[in-house]
mmCIF file of C-alpha atoms in Angstrom:
data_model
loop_
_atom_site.group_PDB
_atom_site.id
_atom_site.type_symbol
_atom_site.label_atom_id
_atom_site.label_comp_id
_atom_site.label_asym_id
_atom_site.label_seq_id
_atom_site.Cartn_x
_atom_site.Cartn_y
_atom_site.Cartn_z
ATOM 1 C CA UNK A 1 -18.370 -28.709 9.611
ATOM 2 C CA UNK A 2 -21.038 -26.181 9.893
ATOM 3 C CA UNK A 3 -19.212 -22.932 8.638
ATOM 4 C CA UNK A 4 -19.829 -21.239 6.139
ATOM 5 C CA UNK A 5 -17.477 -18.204 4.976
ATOM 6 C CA UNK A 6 -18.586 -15.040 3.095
ATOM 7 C CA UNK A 7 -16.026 -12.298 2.410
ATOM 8 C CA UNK A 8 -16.242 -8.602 2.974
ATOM 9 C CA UNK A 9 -17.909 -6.638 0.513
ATOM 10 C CA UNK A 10 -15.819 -4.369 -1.955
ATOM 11 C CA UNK A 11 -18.703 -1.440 -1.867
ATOM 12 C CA UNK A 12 -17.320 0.957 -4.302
ATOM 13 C CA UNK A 13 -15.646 0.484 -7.620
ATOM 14 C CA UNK A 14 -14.050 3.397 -9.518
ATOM 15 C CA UNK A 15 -14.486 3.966 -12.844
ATOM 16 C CA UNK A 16 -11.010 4.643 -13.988
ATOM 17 C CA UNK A 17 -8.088 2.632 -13.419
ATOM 18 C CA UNK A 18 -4.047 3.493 -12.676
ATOM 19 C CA UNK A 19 -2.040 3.611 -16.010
ATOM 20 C CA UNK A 20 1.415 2.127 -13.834
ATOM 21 C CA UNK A 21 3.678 4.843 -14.815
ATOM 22 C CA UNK A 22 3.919 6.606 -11.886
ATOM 23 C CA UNK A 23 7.271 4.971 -10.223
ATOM 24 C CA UNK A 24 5.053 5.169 -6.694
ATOM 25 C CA UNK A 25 4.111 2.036 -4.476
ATOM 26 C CA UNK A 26 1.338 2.808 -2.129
ATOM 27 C CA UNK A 27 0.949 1.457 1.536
ATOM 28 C CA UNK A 28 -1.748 1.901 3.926
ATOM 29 C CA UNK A 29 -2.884 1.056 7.649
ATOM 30 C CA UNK A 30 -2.135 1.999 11.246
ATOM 31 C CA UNK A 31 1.687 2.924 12.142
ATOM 32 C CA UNK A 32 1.909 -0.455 14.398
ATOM 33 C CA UNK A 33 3.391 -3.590 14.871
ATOM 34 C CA UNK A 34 1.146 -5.610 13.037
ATOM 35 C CA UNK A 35 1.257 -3.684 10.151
ATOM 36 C CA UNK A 36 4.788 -4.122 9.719
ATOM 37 C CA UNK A 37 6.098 -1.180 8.648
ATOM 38 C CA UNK A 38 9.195 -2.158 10.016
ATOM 39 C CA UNK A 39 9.691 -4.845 8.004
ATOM 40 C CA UNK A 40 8.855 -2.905 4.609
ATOM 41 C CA UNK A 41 11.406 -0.299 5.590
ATOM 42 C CA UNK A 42 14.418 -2.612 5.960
ATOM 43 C CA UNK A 43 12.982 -4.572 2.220
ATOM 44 C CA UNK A 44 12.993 -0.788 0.653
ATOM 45 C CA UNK A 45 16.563 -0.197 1.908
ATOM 46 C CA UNK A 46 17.471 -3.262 -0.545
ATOM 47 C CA UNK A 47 14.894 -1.670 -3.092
ATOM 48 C CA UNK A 48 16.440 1.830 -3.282
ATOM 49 C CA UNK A 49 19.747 0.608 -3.759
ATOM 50 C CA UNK A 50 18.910 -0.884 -7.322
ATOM 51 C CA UNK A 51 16.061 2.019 -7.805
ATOM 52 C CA UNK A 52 16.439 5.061 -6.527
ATOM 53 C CA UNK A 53 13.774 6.757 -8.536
ATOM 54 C CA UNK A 54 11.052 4.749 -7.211
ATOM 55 C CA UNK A 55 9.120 6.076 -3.717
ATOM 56 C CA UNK A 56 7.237 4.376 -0.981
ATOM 57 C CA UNK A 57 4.372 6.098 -0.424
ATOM 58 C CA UNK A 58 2.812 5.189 3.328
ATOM 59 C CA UNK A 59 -0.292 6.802 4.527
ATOM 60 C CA UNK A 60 -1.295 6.291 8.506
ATOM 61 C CA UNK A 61 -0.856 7.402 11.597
ATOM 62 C CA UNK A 62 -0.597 5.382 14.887
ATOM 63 C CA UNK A 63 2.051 5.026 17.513
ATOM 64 C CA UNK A 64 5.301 3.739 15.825
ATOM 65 C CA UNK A 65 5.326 6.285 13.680
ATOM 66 C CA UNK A 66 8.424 8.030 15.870
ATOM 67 C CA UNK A 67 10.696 4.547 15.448
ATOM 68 C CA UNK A 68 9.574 4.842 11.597
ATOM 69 C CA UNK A 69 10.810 7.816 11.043
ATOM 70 C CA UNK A 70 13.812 7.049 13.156
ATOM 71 C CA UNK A 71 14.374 3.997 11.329
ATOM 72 C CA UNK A 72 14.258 6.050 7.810
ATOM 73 C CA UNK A 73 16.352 8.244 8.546
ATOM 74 C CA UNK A 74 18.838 5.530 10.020
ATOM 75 C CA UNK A 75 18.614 3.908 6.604
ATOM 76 C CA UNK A 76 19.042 7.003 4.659
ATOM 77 C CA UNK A 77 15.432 6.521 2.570
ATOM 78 C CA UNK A 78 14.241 10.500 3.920
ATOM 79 C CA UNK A 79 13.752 10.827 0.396
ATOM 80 C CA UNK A 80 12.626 7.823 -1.485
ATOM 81 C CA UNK A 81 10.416 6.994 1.053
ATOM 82 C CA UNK A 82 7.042 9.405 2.398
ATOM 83 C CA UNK A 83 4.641 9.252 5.122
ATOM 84 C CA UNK A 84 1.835 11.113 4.885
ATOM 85 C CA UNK A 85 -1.399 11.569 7.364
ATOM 86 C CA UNK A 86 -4.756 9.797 6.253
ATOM 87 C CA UNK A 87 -6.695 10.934 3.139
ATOM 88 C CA UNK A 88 -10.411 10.975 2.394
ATOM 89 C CA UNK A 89 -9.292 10.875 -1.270
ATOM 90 C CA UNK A 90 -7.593 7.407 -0.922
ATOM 91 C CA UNK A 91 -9.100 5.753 -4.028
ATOM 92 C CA UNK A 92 -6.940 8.503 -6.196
ATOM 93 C CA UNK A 93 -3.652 7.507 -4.623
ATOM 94 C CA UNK A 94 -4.193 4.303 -5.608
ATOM 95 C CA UNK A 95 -4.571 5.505 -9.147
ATOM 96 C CA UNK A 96 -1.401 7.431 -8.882
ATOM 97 C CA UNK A 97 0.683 4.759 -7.968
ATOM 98 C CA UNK A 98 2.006 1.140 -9.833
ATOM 99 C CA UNK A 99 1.463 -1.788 -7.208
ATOM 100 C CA UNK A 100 0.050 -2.040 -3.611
ATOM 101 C CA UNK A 101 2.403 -3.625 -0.899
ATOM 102 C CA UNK A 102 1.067 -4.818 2.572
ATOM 103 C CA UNK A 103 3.445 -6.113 4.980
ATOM 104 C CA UNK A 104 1.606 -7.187 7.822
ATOM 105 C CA UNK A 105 2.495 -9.680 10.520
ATOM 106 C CA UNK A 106 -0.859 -10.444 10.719
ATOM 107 C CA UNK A 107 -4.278 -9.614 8.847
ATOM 108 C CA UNK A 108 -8.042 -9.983 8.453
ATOM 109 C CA UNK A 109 -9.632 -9.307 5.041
ATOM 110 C CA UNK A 110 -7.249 -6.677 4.105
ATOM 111 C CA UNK A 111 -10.079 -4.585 2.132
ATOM 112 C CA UNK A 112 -7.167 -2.547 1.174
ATOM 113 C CA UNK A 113 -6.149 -5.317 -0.815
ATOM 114 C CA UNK A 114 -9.209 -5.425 -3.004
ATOM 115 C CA UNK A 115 -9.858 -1.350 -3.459
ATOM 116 C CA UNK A 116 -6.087 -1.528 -4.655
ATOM 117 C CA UNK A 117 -6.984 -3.964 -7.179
ATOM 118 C CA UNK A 118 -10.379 -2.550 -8.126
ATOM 119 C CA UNK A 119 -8.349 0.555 -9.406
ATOM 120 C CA UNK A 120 -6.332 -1.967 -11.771
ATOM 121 C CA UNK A 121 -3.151 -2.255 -9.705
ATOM 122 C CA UNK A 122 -1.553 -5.555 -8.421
ATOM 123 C CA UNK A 123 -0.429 -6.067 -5.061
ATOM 124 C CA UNK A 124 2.392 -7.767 -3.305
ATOM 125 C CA UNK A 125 1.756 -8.789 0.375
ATOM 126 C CA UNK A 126 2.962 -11.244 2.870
ATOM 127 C CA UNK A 127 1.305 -14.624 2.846
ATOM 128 C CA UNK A 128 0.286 -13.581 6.709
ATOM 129 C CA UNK A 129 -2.664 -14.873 8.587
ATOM 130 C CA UNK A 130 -5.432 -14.843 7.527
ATOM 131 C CA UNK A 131 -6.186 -12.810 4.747
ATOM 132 C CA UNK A 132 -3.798 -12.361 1.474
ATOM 133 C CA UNK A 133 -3.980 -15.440 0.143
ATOM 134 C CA UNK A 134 -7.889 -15.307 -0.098
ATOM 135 C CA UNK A 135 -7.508 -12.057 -2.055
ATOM 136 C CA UNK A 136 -3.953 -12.493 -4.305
ATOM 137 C CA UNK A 137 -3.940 -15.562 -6.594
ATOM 138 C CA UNK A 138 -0.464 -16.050 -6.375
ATOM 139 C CA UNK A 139 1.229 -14.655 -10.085
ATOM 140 C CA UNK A 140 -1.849 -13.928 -11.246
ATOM 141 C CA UNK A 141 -3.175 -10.685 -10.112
ATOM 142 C CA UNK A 142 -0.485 -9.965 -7.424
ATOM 143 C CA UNK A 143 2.528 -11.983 -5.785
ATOM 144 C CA UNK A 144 2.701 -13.759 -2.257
ATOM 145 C CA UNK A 145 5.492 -13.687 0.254
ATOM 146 C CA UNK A 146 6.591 -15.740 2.485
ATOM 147 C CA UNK A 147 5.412 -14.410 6.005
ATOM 148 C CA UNK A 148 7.957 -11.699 7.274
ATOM 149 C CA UNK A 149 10.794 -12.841 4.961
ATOM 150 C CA UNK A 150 12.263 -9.253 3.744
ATOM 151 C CA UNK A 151 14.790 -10.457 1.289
ATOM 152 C CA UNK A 152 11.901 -12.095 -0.556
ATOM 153 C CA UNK A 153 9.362 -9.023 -0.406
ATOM 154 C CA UNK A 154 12.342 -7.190 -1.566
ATOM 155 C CA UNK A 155 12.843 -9.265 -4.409
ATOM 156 C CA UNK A 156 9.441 -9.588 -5.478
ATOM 157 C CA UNK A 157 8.751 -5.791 -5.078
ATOM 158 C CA UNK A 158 12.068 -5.277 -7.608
ATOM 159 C CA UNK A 159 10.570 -8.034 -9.787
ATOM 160 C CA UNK A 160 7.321 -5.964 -10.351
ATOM 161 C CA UNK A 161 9.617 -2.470 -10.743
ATOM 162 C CA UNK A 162 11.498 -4.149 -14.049
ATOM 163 C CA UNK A 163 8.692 -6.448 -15.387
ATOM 164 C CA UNK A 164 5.929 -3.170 -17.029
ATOM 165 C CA UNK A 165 4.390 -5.768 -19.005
ATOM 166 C CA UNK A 166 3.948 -8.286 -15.913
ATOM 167 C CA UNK A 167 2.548 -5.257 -13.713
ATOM 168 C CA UNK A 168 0.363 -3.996 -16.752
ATOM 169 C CA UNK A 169 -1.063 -7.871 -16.954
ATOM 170 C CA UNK A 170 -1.208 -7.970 -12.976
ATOM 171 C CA UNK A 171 -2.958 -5.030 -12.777
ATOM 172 C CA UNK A 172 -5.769 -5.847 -15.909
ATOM 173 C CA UNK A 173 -6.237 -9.481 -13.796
ATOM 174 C CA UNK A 174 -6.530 -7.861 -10.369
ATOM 175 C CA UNK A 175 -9.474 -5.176 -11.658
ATOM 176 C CA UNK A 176 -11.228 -8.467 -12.977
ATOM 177 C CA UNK A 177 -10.859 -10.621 -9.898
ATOM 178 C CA UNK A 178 -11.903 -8.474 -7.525
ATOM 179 C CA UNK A 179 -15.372 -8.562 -8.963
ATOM 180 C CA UNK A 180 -16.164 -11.489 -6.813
ATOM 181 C CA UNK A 181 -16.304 -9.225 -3.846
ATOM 182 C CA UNK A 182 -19.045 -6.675 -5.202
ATOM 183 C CA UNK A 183 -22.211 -6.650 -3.421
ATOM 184 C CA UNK A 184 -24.203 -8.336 -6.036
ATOM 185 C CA UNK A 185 -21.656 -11.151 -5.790
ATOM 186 C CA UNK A 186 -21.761 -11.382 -1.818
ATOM 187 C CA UNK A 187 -25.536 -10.830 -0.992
ATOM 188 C CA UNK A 188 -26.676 -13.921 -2.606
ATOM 189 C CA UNK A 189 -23.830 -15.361 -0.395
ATOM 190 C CA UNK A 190 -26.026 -14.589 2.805
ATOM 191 C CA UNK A 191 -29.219 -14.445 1.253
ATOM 192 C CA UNK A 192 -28.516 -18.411 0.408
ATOM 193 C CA UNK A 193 -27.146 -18.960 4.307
ATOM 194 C CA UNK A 194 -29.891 -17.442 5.952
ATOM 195 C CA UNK A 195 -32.700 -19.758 3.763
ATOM 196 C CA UNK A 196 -30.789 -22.945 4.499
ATOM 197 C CA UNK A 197 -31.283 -21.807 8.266
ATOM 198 C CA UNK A 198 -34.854 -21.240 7.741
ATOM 199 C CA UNK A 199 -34.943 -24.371 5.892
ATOM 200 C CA UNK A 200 -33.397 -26.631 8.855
ATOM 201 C CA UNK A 201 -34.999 -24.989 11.205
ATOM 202 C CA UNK A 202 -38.689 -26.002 10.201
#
């Protein structure tokens, strides 16, 4: 009963936003396990089929990055789907792209979550623990999945491909939300912790 939980801090905000015309879905994190990567590969195999134009953008490096590229090329995506080494100029791929997708088996915060949506796009992301479903409200600014189910992320990634208007609306909601987790939002989050500790303590 005595917990109290602040989020991370969102410590930069850009000043444009994404237009979502780009036909490009960004991912980012380590090439691992518990990123998922797996996972999103087999759910863009049933993505491709119905929109071929459309490419997954993955930046990272790590050590499953061999069976990733083994498993792409198994599933014939070599060309709707590209990996590319980290960027210090991450905030303008998110501009350049429509919709953020994390498919982690696991998470913490998932700050990647909120920069995406500070540049105006929605996300889409596995309802994993812990952290998703603290950052997406669910069809408002972004859509939930249920936890490693790929049909699903499939389906919900396709849903935000034909919907424009939804992913325009998505994407306005997300840059608004996200607020919550700018500094001036989260300091008086501690500031208010740490009195109530000096308070009880005297």
């Amino acid at each position: 009963k005595n917990v109290e939980v602040i989020p991370n801090m969102l410590t930069f905000t850009p000043k444009g936003k994404a237009d979502l015309t780009s036909k490009r879905i960004l991912s980012i994190g380590r090439l691992s396990n518990q990123k998922g990567y797996d996972l999103l590969l087999d759910a863009w195999s049933k993505v491709h089929q119905k929109h071929p134009e459309w490419i997954l953008d993955i930046y990272g490096e790590g050590e499953d990055k061999t069976m990733l590229l083994e498993k792409r090329k198994n599933l014939a995506l070599e060309n709707s789907v590209l990996f590319h080494p980290p960027t210090l100029d991450i905030y303008q791929k998110y501009m350049d792209s429509d919709f953020y997708v994390m498919s982690s088996r696991f998470e913490g915060f998932g700050l990647v979550l909120a920069e995406a949506m500070s540049c105006g796009i929605p996300c889409v992301s596995f309802d994993c623990p812990h952290g998703p479903s603290d950052i997406i409200k669910d069809y408002e600014d972004g859509l939930l999945v249920e936890k490693e189910n790929i049909k699903e992320l499939a389906d919900k990634i396709c849903y935000l491909i034909e919907n424009e208007n939804v992913r325009i609306k998505m994407g306005h909601k997300a840059r608004e939300n996200v607020k919550r987790f700018l500094p001036e939002n989260v300091m008086p989050q501690w500031k208010n912790l740490f009195e109530s500790l000096t308070y009880s303590s005297k």
